[in-house]
Amino acid sequence: MYMDKRTLAQAAVGLFLGMALGCASAADLLDKVKAQKVLNLGTEAQFAPFEFIENGKIVGYSTDLLELVMHDLPGVKAVRKDVPFQAILPGLAAKKFDFIVTSVTVTKERDDKFAFTVPIAEATVAILKRRDNAALAKPDDLSGKTVGSQAGSAQLQVARDFDRKLKAEGKPGLREIREYTSFDEAYADLAAGRLDAVTQSLSNLGPLVKARADTFAVVQPAIGPKTYYAWVGRKDADSASLVKLFSDGIGKANASGQMSQLQQKWFGFAMQVPADHLPKPEM
């Protein structure tokens, strides 16, 4: 079929516009972040040594690890918004930020709703007590005791699960489980004698006990299943490439030994966590 020059020109313009619109519609969250040169991150900066405030800045293990991952986003500025942990996953779902860079324990329920990276650290839960509390020598001694943990946390869920376990074994179970906005508040109540114990991850407890050995001690063994901390994105096609970028960056830091170096710096020990996959959550 014969087409004159005007028709050919119109067809070419239409094809160009169609391709341009197609490319625009294909742009995902990572493309937008690169174009805007800003990455908005949600963080709970009251979770030492992972993330905490020092001299007005968010510092810690996650900050140093984030710096390594951001090498794959040259020219992009990471802006971290400090929010209470209870608001962090709802904030991500509501698109108040692009991604979460804070220590979120991977659970079955969360894994169903959100997209996690490979692990950044182990999150297995143990019991913190006052060092002078000789009556709390093993986990089962928690029966009849008052325990605290952070509201909305996996560590709180482990306390509830342990309470059910004790009762299933014919023991009294926990006397009370108190919920706190932050773990720092729970630690303060424990030190003051208003709590008997706090359920928290071993990763956090190691540095805390080292810094306050005259006040706190860890009860062995751990009471929860082996779990991991990871960073989190939305579980949708728009976020998939951003989640992959973060997961790949964490994996590279792990495989290269840089992650172990950061763990030695912030925790005083290194953790063996998978670099190429996220184990299926057990809780």
PDB file of C-alpha atoms in Angstrom:
ATOM      1  CA  MET A   1       0.000   0.000   0.000  1.00  0.00           C
ATOM      2  CA  TYR A   2       1.348   3.411  -1.012  1.00  0.00           C
ATOM      3  CA  MET A   3       1.808   6.081   1.728  1.00  0.00           C
ATOM      4  CA  ASP A   4       2.685   9.704   0.996  1.00  0.00           C
ATOM      5  CA  LYS A   5       5.329  11.608   2.937  1.00  0.00           C
ATOM      6  CA  ARG A   6       2.804  13.273   5.253  1.00  0.00           C
ATOM      7  CA  THR A   7       1.247   9.939   6.212  1.00  0.00           C
ATOM      8  CA  LEU A   8       4.681   8.423   6.839  1.00  0.00           C
ATOM      9  CA  ALA A   9       5.640  11.364   9.026  1.00  0.00           C
ATOM     10  CA  GLN A  10       2.435  11.092  11.053  1.00  0.00           C
ATOM     11  CA  ALA A  11       2.968   7.359  11.496  1.00  0.00           C
ATOM     12  CA  ALA A  12       6.538   7.940  12.674  1.00  0.00           C
ATOM     13  CA  VAL A  13       5.401  10.552  15.190  1.00  0.00           C
ATOM     14  CA  GLY A  14       2.701   8.207  16.469  1.00  0.00           C
ATOM     15  CA  LEU A  15       5.183   5.376  16.847  1.00  0.00           C
ATOM     16  CA  PHE A  16       7.616   7.635  18.744  1.00  0.00           C
ATOM     17  CA  LEU A  17       4.908   8.882  21.099  1.00  0.00           C
ATOM     18  CA  GLY A  18       3.702   5.349  21.693  1.00  0.00           C
ATOM     19  CA  MET A  19       7.212   4.196  22.566  1.00  0.00           C
ATOM     20  CA  ALA A  20       7.736   7.173  24.858  1.00  0.00           C
ATOM     21  CA  LEU A  21       4.474   6.527  26.688  1.00  0.00           C
ATOM     22  CA  GLY A  22       5.365   2.854  26.971  1.00  0.00           C
ATOM     23  CA  CYS A  23       8.752   3.677  28.544  1.00  0.00           C
ATOM     24  CA  ALA A  24       7.139   6.146  30.941  1.00  0.00           C
ATOM     25  CA  SER A  25       4.566   3.587  32.076  1.00  0.00           C
ATOM     26  CA  ALA A  26       7.339   1.019  32.600  1.00  0.00           C
ATOM     27  CA  ALA A  27       9.270   3.259  35.022  1.00  0.00           C
ATOM     28  CA  ASP A  28       9.222   1.708  38.494  1.00  0.00           C
ATOM     29  CA  LEU A  29      10.163   2.955  41.963  1.00  0.00           C
ATOM     30  CA  LEU A  30      13.889   2.458  41.414  1.00  0.00           C
ATOM     31  CA  ASP A  31      13.714   4.485  38.184  1.00  0.00           C
ATOM     32  CA  LYS A  32      11.905   7.271  40.024  1.00  0.00           C
ATOM     33  CA  VAL A  33      14.460   7.262  42.843  1.00  0.00           C
ATOM     34  CA  LYS A  34      17.297   7.549  40.328  1.00  0.00           C
ATOM     35  CA  ALA A  35      15.511  10.336  38.446  1.00  0.00           C
ATOM     36  CA  GLN A  36      14.690  12.319  41.603  1.00  0.00           C
ATOM     37  CA  LYS A  37      18.069  11.480  43.183  1.00  0.00           C
ATOM     38  CA  VAL A  38      16.376  10.995  46.569  1.00  0.00           C
ATOM     39  CA  LEU A  39      15.619   7.765  48.442  1.00  0.00           C
ATOM     40  CA  ASN A  40      13.200   8.137  51.354  1.00  0.00           C
ATOM     41  CA  LEU A  41      13.843   5.598  54.092  1.00  0.00           C
ATOM     42  CA  GLY A  42      11.953   4.662  57.234  1.00  0.00           C
ATOM     43  CA  THR A  43      14.055   3.987  60.358  1.00  0.00           C
ATOM     44  CA  GLU A  44      13.466   3.466  64.065  1.00  0.00           C
ATOM     45  CA  ALA A  45      16.573   5.060  65.554  1.00  0.00           C
ATOM     46  CA  GLN A  46      16.177   3.677  69.094  1.00  0.00           C
ATOM     47  CA  PHE A  47      17.595   0.210  68.544  1.00  0.00           C
ATOM     48  CA  ALA A  48      21.277   0.266  69.447  1.00  0.00           C
ATOM     49  CA  PRO A  49      23.666  -0.853  68.135  1.00  0.00           C
ATOM     50  CA  PHE A  50      21.757  -1.261  64.855  1.00  0.00           C
ATOM     51  CA  GLU A  51      20.481   2.308  64.618  1.00  0.00           C
ATOM     52  CA  PHE A  52      20.495   5.081  67.208  1.00  0.00           C
ATOM     53  CA  ILE A  53      20.956   8.836  67.548  1.00  0.00           C
ATOM     54  CA  GLU A  54      24.365  10.268  68.391  1.00  0.00           C
ATOM     55  CA  ASN A  55      25.134  13.986  68.160  1.00  0.00           C
ATOM     56  CA  GLY A  56      21.898  14.512  66.258  1.00  0.00           C
ATOM     57  CA  LYS A  57      22.661  11.900  63.583  1.00  0.00           C
ATOM     58  CA  ILE A  58      21.454   8.340  62.987  1.00  0.00           C
ATOM     59  CA  VAL A  59      24.449   6.054  63.463  1.00  0.00           C
ATOM     60  CA  GLY A  60      25.078   2.356  64.010  1.00  0.00           C
ATOM     61  CA  TYR A  61      25.503  -0.908  62.163  1.00  0.00           C
ATOM     62  CA  SER A  62      22.659  -0.210  59.715  1.00  0.00           C
ATOM     63  CA  THR A  63      24.053   3.215  58.861  1.00  0.00           C
ATOM     64  CA  ASP A  64      27.430   1.757  57.938  1.00  0.00           C
ATOM     65  CA  LEU A  65      25.844  -1.085  55.962  1.00  0.00           C
ATOM     66  CA  LEU A  66      23.565   1.366  54.166  1.00  0.00           C
ATOM     67  CA  GLU A  67      26.606   3.363  53.084  1.00  0.00           C
ATOM     68  CA  LEU A  68      27.994   0.257  51.361  1.00  0.00           C
ATOM     69  CA  VAL A  69      24.716  -0.478  49.571  1.00  0.00           C
ATOM     70  CA  MET A  70      24.322   3.134  48.432  1.00  0.00           C
ATOM     71  CA  HIS A  71      27.451   2.732  46.291  1.00  0.00           C
ATOM     72  CA  ASP A  72      25.074   1.101  43.793  1.00  0.00           C
ATOM     73  CA  LEU A  73      22.991   4.292  43.683  1.00  0.00           C
ATOM     74  CA  PRO A  74      25.556   6.969  42.789  1.00  0.00           C
ATOM     75  CA  GLY A  75      24.256  10.516  43.031  1.00  0.00           C
ATOM     76  CA  VAL A  76      21.199   9.469  45.090  1.00  0.00           C
ATOM     77  CA  LYS A  77      20.755  10.955  48.565  1.00  0.00           C
ATOM     78  CA  ALA A  78      19.363   8.680  51.289  1.00  0.00           C
ATOM     79  CA  VAL A  79      16.955  10.581  53.553  1.00  0.00           C
ATOM     80  CA  ARG A  80      16.099   8.665  56.735  1.00  0.00           C
ATOM     81  CA  LYS A  81      12.905   9.405  58.646  1.00  0.00           C
ATOM     82  CA  ASP A  82      12.980   8.339  62.304  1.00  0.00           C
ATOM     83  CA  VAL A  83       9.590   6.901  63.305  1.00  0.00           C
ATOM     84  CA  PRO A  84       8.398   4.644  66.172  1.00  0.00           C
ATOM     85  CA  PHE A  85       8.690   0.969  65.329  1.00  0.00           C
ATOM     86  CA  GLN A  86       4.930   0.493  65.662  1.00  0.00           C
ATOM     87  CA  ALA A  87       4.439   2.871  62.706  1.00  0.00           C
ATOM     88  CA  ILE A  88       7.213   1.625  60.461  1.00  0.00           C
ATOM     89  CA  LEU A  89       5.524  -1.187  58.520  1.00  0.00           C
ATOM     90  CA  PRO A  90       2.181   0.651  58.256  1.00  0.00           C
ATOM     91  CA  GLY A  91       4.129   3.693  57.016  1.00  0.00           C
ATOM     92  CA  LEU A  92       5.801   1.628  54.310  1.00  0.00           C
ATOM     93  CA  ALA A  93       2.460   0.162  53.227  1.00  0.00           C
ATOM     94  CA  ALA A  94       1.002   3.688  53.057  1.00  0.00           C
ATOM     95  CA  LYS A  95       3.973   4.807  50.895  1.00  0.00           C
ATOM     96  CA  LYS A  96       5.208   7.362  53.414  1.00  0.00           C
ATOM     97  CA  PHE A  97       8.696   6.205  52.461  1.00  0.00           C
ATOM     98  CA  ASP A  98      10.244   4.069  49.725  1.00  0.00           C
ATOM     99  CA  PHE A  99      11.978   1.436  51.829  1.00  0.00           C
ATOM    100  CA  ILE A 100      12.737   0.443  55.435  1.00  0.00           C
ATOM    101  CA  VAL A 101      16.316   0.478  56.669  1.00  0.00           C
ATOM    102  CA  THR A 102      15.846  -0.661  60.234  1.00  0.00           C
ATOM    103  CA  SER A 103      16.127  -4.044  61.918  1.00  0.00           C
ATOM    104  CA  VAL A 104      12.870  -5.884  61.244  1.00  0.00           C
ATOM    105  CA  THR A 105      12.569  -9.484  62.400  1.00  0.00           C
ATOM    106  CA  VAL A 106      11.350 -11.728  59.583  1.00  0.00           C
ATOM    107  CA  THR A 107       8.161 -13.548  60.593  1.00  0.00           C
ATOM    108  CA  LYS A 108       5.667 -15.575  58.571  1.00  0.00           C
ATOM    109  CA  GLU A 109       3.012 -12.886  58.855  1.00  0.00           C
ATOM    110  CA  ARG A 110       5.342 -10.082  57.771  1.00  0.00           C
ATOM    111  CA  ASP A 111       6.862 -12.175  54.984  1.00  0.00           C
ATOM    112  CA  ASP A 112       3.375 -12.695  53.543  1.00  0.00           C
ATOM    113  CA  LYS A 113       2.784  -8.949  53.311  1.00  0.00           C
ATOM    114  CA  PHE A 114       6.210  -7.400  52.613  1.00  0.00           C
ATOM    115  CA  ALA A 115       9.347  -8.049  50.555  1.00  0.00           C
ATOM    116  CA  PHE A 116      12.437  -8.725  52.680  1.00  0.00           C
ATOM    117  CA  THR A 117      16.091  -8.565  51.713  1.00  0.00           C
ATOM    118  CA  VAL A 118      18.609 -11.250  52.596  1.00  0.00           C
ATOM    119  CA  PRO A 119      19.472 -11.147  56.325  1.00  0.00           C
ATOM    120  CA  ILE A 120      21.531  -8.347  57.847  1.00  0.00           C
ATOM    121  CA  ALA A 121      21.955 -10.128  61.211  1.00  0.00           C
ATOM    122  CA  GLU A 122      20.586 -12.874  63.432  1.00  0.00           C
ATOM    123  CA  ALA A 123      17.551 -11.996  65.560  1.00  0.00           C
ATOM    124  CA  THR A 124      17.069 -15.049  67.787  1.00  0.00           C
ATOM    125  CA  VAL A 125      15.442 -13.996  71.071  1.00  0.00           C
ATOM    126  CA  ALA A 126      16.803 -14.476  74.585  1.00  0.00           C
ATOM    127  CA  ILE A 127      16.022 -13.223  78.089  1.00  0.00           C
ATOM    128  CA  LEU A 128      17.665 -10.230  79.757  1.00  0.00           C
ATOM    129  CA  LYS A 129      17.626 -10.053  83.563  1.00  0.00           C
ATOM    130  CA  ARG A 130      19.205  -8.006  86.341  1.00  0.00           C
ATOM    131  CA  ARG A 131      22.565  -9.524  87.175  1.00  0.00           C
ATOM    132  CA  ASP A 132      21.690  -9.811  90.880  1.00  0.00           C
ATOM    133  CA  ASN A 133      18.481 -11.805  90.212  1.00  0.00           C
ATOM    134  CA  ALA A 134      19.618 -15.291  91.238  1.00  0.00           C
ATOM    135  CA  ALA A 135      16.023 -16.579  91.090  1.00  0.00           C
ATOM    136  CA  LEU A 136      16.089 -16.332  87.291  1.00  0.00           C
ATOM    137  CA  ALA A 137      18.738 -18.870  86.272  1.00  0.00           C
ATOM    138  CA  LYS A 138      17.011 -20.601  83.332  1.00  0.00           C
ATOM    139  CA  PRO A 139      14.124 -19.752  80.966  1.00  0.00           C
ATOM    140  CA  ASP A 140      11.509 -21.804  82.852  1.00  0.00           C
ATOM    141  CA  ASP A 141      12.175 -19.622  85.915  1.00  0.00           C
ATOM    142  CA  LEU A 142      10.194 -16.901  84.118  1.00  0.00           C
ATOM    143  CA  SER A 143       7.009 -18.603  85.276  1.00  0.00           C
ATOM    144  CA  GLY A 144       5.208 -16.216  87.610  1.00  0.00           C
ATOM    145  CA  LYS A 145       7.449 -13.301  86.571  1.00  0.00           C
ATOM    146  CA  THR A 146       6.734  -9.978  84.828  1.00  0.00           C
ATOM    147  CA  VAL A 147       8.325  -9.602  81.399  1.00  0.00           C
ATOM    148  CA  GLY A 148       8.591  -6.578  79.122  1.00  0.00           C
ATOM    149  CA  SER A 149       9.250  -6.083  75.421  1.00  0.00           C
ATOM    150  CA  GLN A 150       8.578  -3.616  72.625  1.00  0.00           C
ATOM    151  CA  ALA A 151       5.002  -3.249  71.403  1.00  0.00           C
ATOM    152  CA  GLY A 152       4.480  -4.675  67.933  1.00  0.00           C
ATOM    153  CA  SER A 153       7.811  -6.513  67.935  1.00  0.00           C
ATOM    154  CA  ALA A 154       8.634 -10.139  67.165  1.00  0.00           C
ATOM    155  CA  GLN A 155      10.381 -10.223  70.552  1.00  0.00           C
ATOM    156  CA  LEU A 156       7.037  -9.498  72.201  1.00  0.00           C
ATOM    157  CA  GLN A 157       5.475 -12.350  70.214  1.00  0.00           C
ATOM    158  CA  VAL A 158       8.217 -14.703  71.443  1.00  0.00           C
ATOM    159  CA  ALA A 159       7.345 -13.743  75.029  1.00  0.00           C
ATOM    160  CA  ARG A 160       3.691 -14.570  74.383  1.00  0.00           C
ATOM    161  CA  ASP A 161       4.610 -17.871  72.726  1.00  0.00           C
ATOM    162  CA  PHE A 162       6.844 -18.770  75.668  1.00  0.00           C
ATOM    163  CA  ASP A 163       3.994 -17.975  78.068  1.00  0.00           C
ATOM    164  CA  ARG A 164       1.766 -20.419  76.192  1.00  0.00           C
ATOM    165  CA  LYS A 165       4.540 -23.039  76.254  1.00  0.00           C
ATOM    166  CA  LEU A 166       4.913 -22.749  80.024  1.00  0.00           C
ATOM    167  CA  LYS A 167       1.168 -23.087  80.563  1.00  0.00           C
ATOM    168  CA  ALA A 168       0.994 -26.075  78.198  1.00  0.00           C
ATOM    169  CA  GLU A 169       3.597 -27.753  80.423  1.00  0.00           C
ATOM    170  CA  GLY A 170       1.411 -27.214  83.492  1.00  0.00           C
ATOM    171  CA  LYS A 171       3.389 -24.254  84.841  1.00  0.00           C
ATOM    172  CA  PRO A 172       1.784 -20.956  85.923  1.00  0.00           C
ATOM    173  CA  GLY A 173       3.121 -19.041  82.927  1.00  0.00           C
ATOM    174  CA  LEU A 174       4.121 -15.390  82.922  1.00  0.00           C
ATOM    175  CA  ARG A 175       2.510 -13.205  85.529  1.00  0.00           C
ATOM    176  CA  GLU A 176       2.347 -10.215  83.160  1.00  0.00           C
ATOM    177  CA  ILE A 177       3.681  -9.098  79.782  1.00  0.00           C
ATOM    178  CA  ARG A 178       4.203  -5.340  79.525  1.00  0.00           C
ATOM    179  CA  GLU A 179       4.520  -3.515  76.221  1.00  0.00           C
ATOM    180  CA  TYR A 180       6.844  -0.542  75.690  1.00  0.00           C
ATOM    181  CA  THR A 181       7.234   1.982  72.895  1.00  0.00           C
ATOM    182  CA  SER A 182      11.003   1.381  72.869  1.00  0.00           C
ATOM    183  CA  PHE A 183      13.354  -1.198  74.343  1.00  0.00           C
ATOM    184  CA  ASP A 184      15.243   1.552  76.180  1.00  0.00           C
ATOM    185  CA  GLU A 185      12.136   2.107  78.315  1.00  0.00           C
ATOM    186  CA  ALA A 186      11.947  -1.608  79.100  1.00  0.00           C
ATOM    187  CA  TYR A 187      15.637  -1.699  80.050  1.00  0.00           C
ATOM    188  CA  ALA A 188      15.109   1.228  82.420  1.00  0.00           C
ATOM    189  CA  ASP A 189      12.207  -0.534  84.154  1.00  0.00           C
ATOM    190  CA  LEU A 190      14.232  -3.744  84.399  1.00  0.00           C
ATOM    191  CA  ALA A 191      17.169  -1.940  85.996  1.00  0.00           C
ATOM    192  CA  ALA A 192      14.789  -0.230  88.441  1.00  0.00           C
ATOM    193  CA  GLY A 193      13.197  -3.515  89.491  1.00  0.00           C
ATOM    194  CA  ARG A 194       9.816  -2.832  87.876  1.00  0.00           C
ATOM    195  CA  LEU A 195      10.329  -5.837  85.565  1.00  0.00           C
ATOM    196  CA  ASP A 196      11.867  -9.250  86.073  1.00  0.00           C
ATOM    197  CA  ALA A 197      13.062  -9.685  82.491  1.00  0.00           C
ATOM    198  CA  VAL A 198      13.034  -8.320  78.940  1.00  0.00           C
ATOM    199  CA  THR A 199      12.802 -10.436  75.785  1.00  0.00           C
ATOM    200  CA  GLN A 200      15.184  -9.130  73.144  1.00  0.00           C
ATOM    201  CA  SER A 201      17.456 -10.479  70.394  1.00  0.00           C
ATOM    202  CA  LEU A 202      20.893 -11.781  71.302  1.00  0.00           C
ATOM    203  CA  SER A 203      22.388  -9.398  68.730  1.00  0.00           C
ATOM    204  CA  ASN A 204      21.198  -6.446  70.788  1.00  0.00           C
ATOM    205  CA  LEU A 205      21.837  -7.983  74.194  1.00  0.00           C
ATOM    206  CA  GLY A 206      25.513  -8.761  73.652  1.00  0.00           C
ATOM    207  CA  PRO A 207      26.658  -5.121  73.367  1.00  0.00           C
ATOM    208  CA  LEU A 208      24.191  -4.007  76.057  1.00  0.00           C
ATOM    209  CA  VAL A 209      25.461  -6.506  78.624  1.00  0.00           C
ATOM    210  CA  LYS A 210      29.063  -5.709  77.734  1.00  0.00           C
ATOM    211  CA  ALA A 211      28.420  -2.002  78.337  1.00  0.00           C
ATOM    212  CA  ARG A 212      26.394  -2.563  81.530  1.00  0.00           C
ATOM    213  CA  ALA A 213      27.839  -5.783  82.923  1.00  0.00           C
ATOM    214  CA  ASP A 214      27.270  -4.593  86.484  1.00  0.00           C
ATOM    215  CA  THR A 215      23.516  -4.292  85.842  1.00  0.00           C
ATOM    216  CA  PHE A 216      22.388  -6.899  83.296  1.00  0.00           C
ATOM    217  CA  ALA A 217      22.966 -10.529  82.339  1.00  0.00           C
ATOM    218  CA  VAL A 218      21.563 -12.881  79.678  1.00  0.00           C
ATOM    219  CA  VAL A 219      19.709 -16.047  80.639  1.00  0.00           C
ATOM    220  CA  GLN A 220      20.709 -19.058  78.531  1.00  0.00           C
ATOM    221  CA  PRO A 221      19.565 -20.722  76.340  1.00  0.00           C
ATOM    222  CA  ALA A 222      17.594 -18.604  73.855  1.00  0.00           C
ATOM    223  CA  ILE A 223      13.807 -19.019  74.003  1.00  0.00           C
ATOM    224  CA  GLY A 224      12.812 -18.389  70.408  1.00  0.00           C
ATOM    225  CA  PRO A 225      13.452 -20.153  67.096  1.00  0.00           C
ATOM    226  CA  LYS A 226      16.375 -19.037  64.948  1.00  0.00           C
ATOM    227  CA  THR A 227      15.290 -15.827  63.261  1.00  0.00           C
ATOM    228  CA  TYR A 228      16.860 -13.033  61.235  1.00  0.00           C
ATOM    229  CA  TYR A 229      16.754  -9.281  60.837  1.00  0.00           C
ATOM    230  CA  ALA A 230      16.348  -7.885  57.325  1.00  0.00           C
ATOM    231  CA  TRP A 231      15.392  -4.666  55.556  1.00  0.00           C
ATOM    232  CA  VAL A 232      12.004  -4.307  53.935  1.00  0.00           C
ATOM    233  CA  GLY A 233      10.257  -3.042  50.809  1.00  0.00           C
ATOM    234  CA  ARG A 234       6.718  -3.241  49.531  1.00  0.00           C
ATOM    235  CA  LYS A 235       5.671  -6.525  47.966  1.00  0.00           C
ATOM    236  CA  ASP A 236       4.660  -5.244  44.545  1.00  0.00           C
ATOM    237  CA  ALA A 237       6.057  -5.017  41.015  1.00  0.00           C
ATOM    238  CA  ASP A 238       6.819  -1.315  41.440  1.00  0.00           C
ATOM    239  CA  SER A 239       9.211  -2.000  44.343  1.00  0.00           C
ATOM    240  CA  ALA A 240      10.746  -5.281  43.149  1.00  0.00           C
ATOM    241  CA  SER A 241      13.872  -3.832  41.516  1.00  0.00           C
ATOM    242  CA  LEU A 242      14.616  -1.575  44.523  1.00  0.00           C
ATOM    243  CA  VAL A 243      14.281  -4.521  46.909  1.00  0.00           C
ATOM    244  CA  LYS A 244      16.615  -6.540  44.674  1.00  0.00           C
ATOM    245  CA  LEU A 245      19.188  -3.749  44.602  1.00  0.00           C
ATOM    246  CA  PHE A 246      19.263  -3.654  48.405  1.00  0.00           C
ATOM    247  CA  SER A 247      19.282  -7.426  48.748  1.00  0.00           C
ATOM    248  CA  ASP A 248      22.119  -7.773  46.236  1.00  0.00           C
ATOM    249  CA  GLY A 249      24.096  -5.022  47.988  1.00  0.00           C
ATOM    250  CA  ILE A 250      23.719  -6.689  51.380  1.00  0.00           C
ATOM    251  CA  GLY A 251      24.687 -10.032  49.857  1.00  0.00           C
ATOM    252  CA  LYS A 252      27.837  -8.532  48.331  1.00  0.00           C
ATOM    253  CA  ALA A 253      28.819  -6.964  51.668  1.00  0.00           C
ATOM    254  CA  ASN A 254      28.301 -10.331  53.347  1.00  0.00           C
ATOM    255  CA  ALA A 255      30.262 -12.350  50.775  1.00  0.00           C
ATOM    256  CA  SER A 256      33.160  -9.864  50.733  1.00  0.00           C
ATOM    257  CA  GLY A 257      33.618  -9.934  54.501  1.00  0.00           C
ATOM    258  CA  GLN A 258      32.665  -6.267  54.920  1.00  0.00           C
ATOM    259  CA  MET A 259      29.521  -7.214  56.831  1.00  0.00           C
ATOM    260  CA  SER A 260      31.541  -9.290  59.304  1.00  0.00           C
ATOM    261  CA  GLN A 261      33.860  -6.324  59.836  1.00  0.00           C
ATOM    262  CA  LEU A 262      30.897  -4.070  60.624  1.00  0.00           C
ATOM    263  CA  GLN A 263      29.484  -6.672  63.016  1.00  0.00           C
ATOM    264  CA  GLN A 264      32.792  -6.875  64.838  1.00  0.00           C
ATOM    265  CA  LYS A 265      32.780  -3.085  65.083  1.00  0.00           C
ATOM    266  CA  TRP A 266      29.254  -2.744  66.444  1.00  0.00           C
ATOM    267  CA  PHE A 267      28.524  -6.051  68.217  1.00  0.00           C
ATOM    268  CA  GLY A 268      31.966  -7.348  69.128  1.00  0.00           C
ATOM    269  CA  PHE A 269      31.342 -10.602  67.248  1.00  0.00           C
ATOM    270  CA  ALA A 270      30.392 -11.770  63.736  1.00  0.00           C
ATOM    271  CA  MET A 271      27.243 -13.677  62.787  1.00  0.00           C
ATOM    272  CA  GLN A 272      26.935 -16.366  60.143  1.00  0.00           C
ATOM    273  CA  VAL A 273      23.916 -15.384  58.046  1.00  0.00           C
ATOM    274  CA  PRO A 274      23.087 -16.420  54.452  1.00  0.00           C
ATOM    275  CA  ALA A 275      24.340 -14.075  51.729  1.00  0.00           C
ATOM    276  CA  ASP A 276      22.265 -15.459  48.855  1.00  0.00           C
ATOM    277  CA  HIS A 277      18.819 -16.222  50.312  1.00  0.00           C
ATOM    278  CA  LEU A 278      16.441 -15.512  53.172  1.00  0.00           C
ATOM    279  CA  PRO A 279      15.622 -18.668  55.162  1.00  0.00           C
ATOM    280  CA  LYS A 280      11.944 -19.442  55.529  1.00  0.00           C
ATOM    281  CA  PRO A 281      10.731 -17.918  58.813  1.00  0.00           C
ATOM    282  CA  GLU A 282       9.867 -20.348  61.603  1.00  0.00           C
ATOM    283  CA  MET A 283       7.634 -18.008  63.605  1.00  0.00           C
TER     284      MET A 283
END
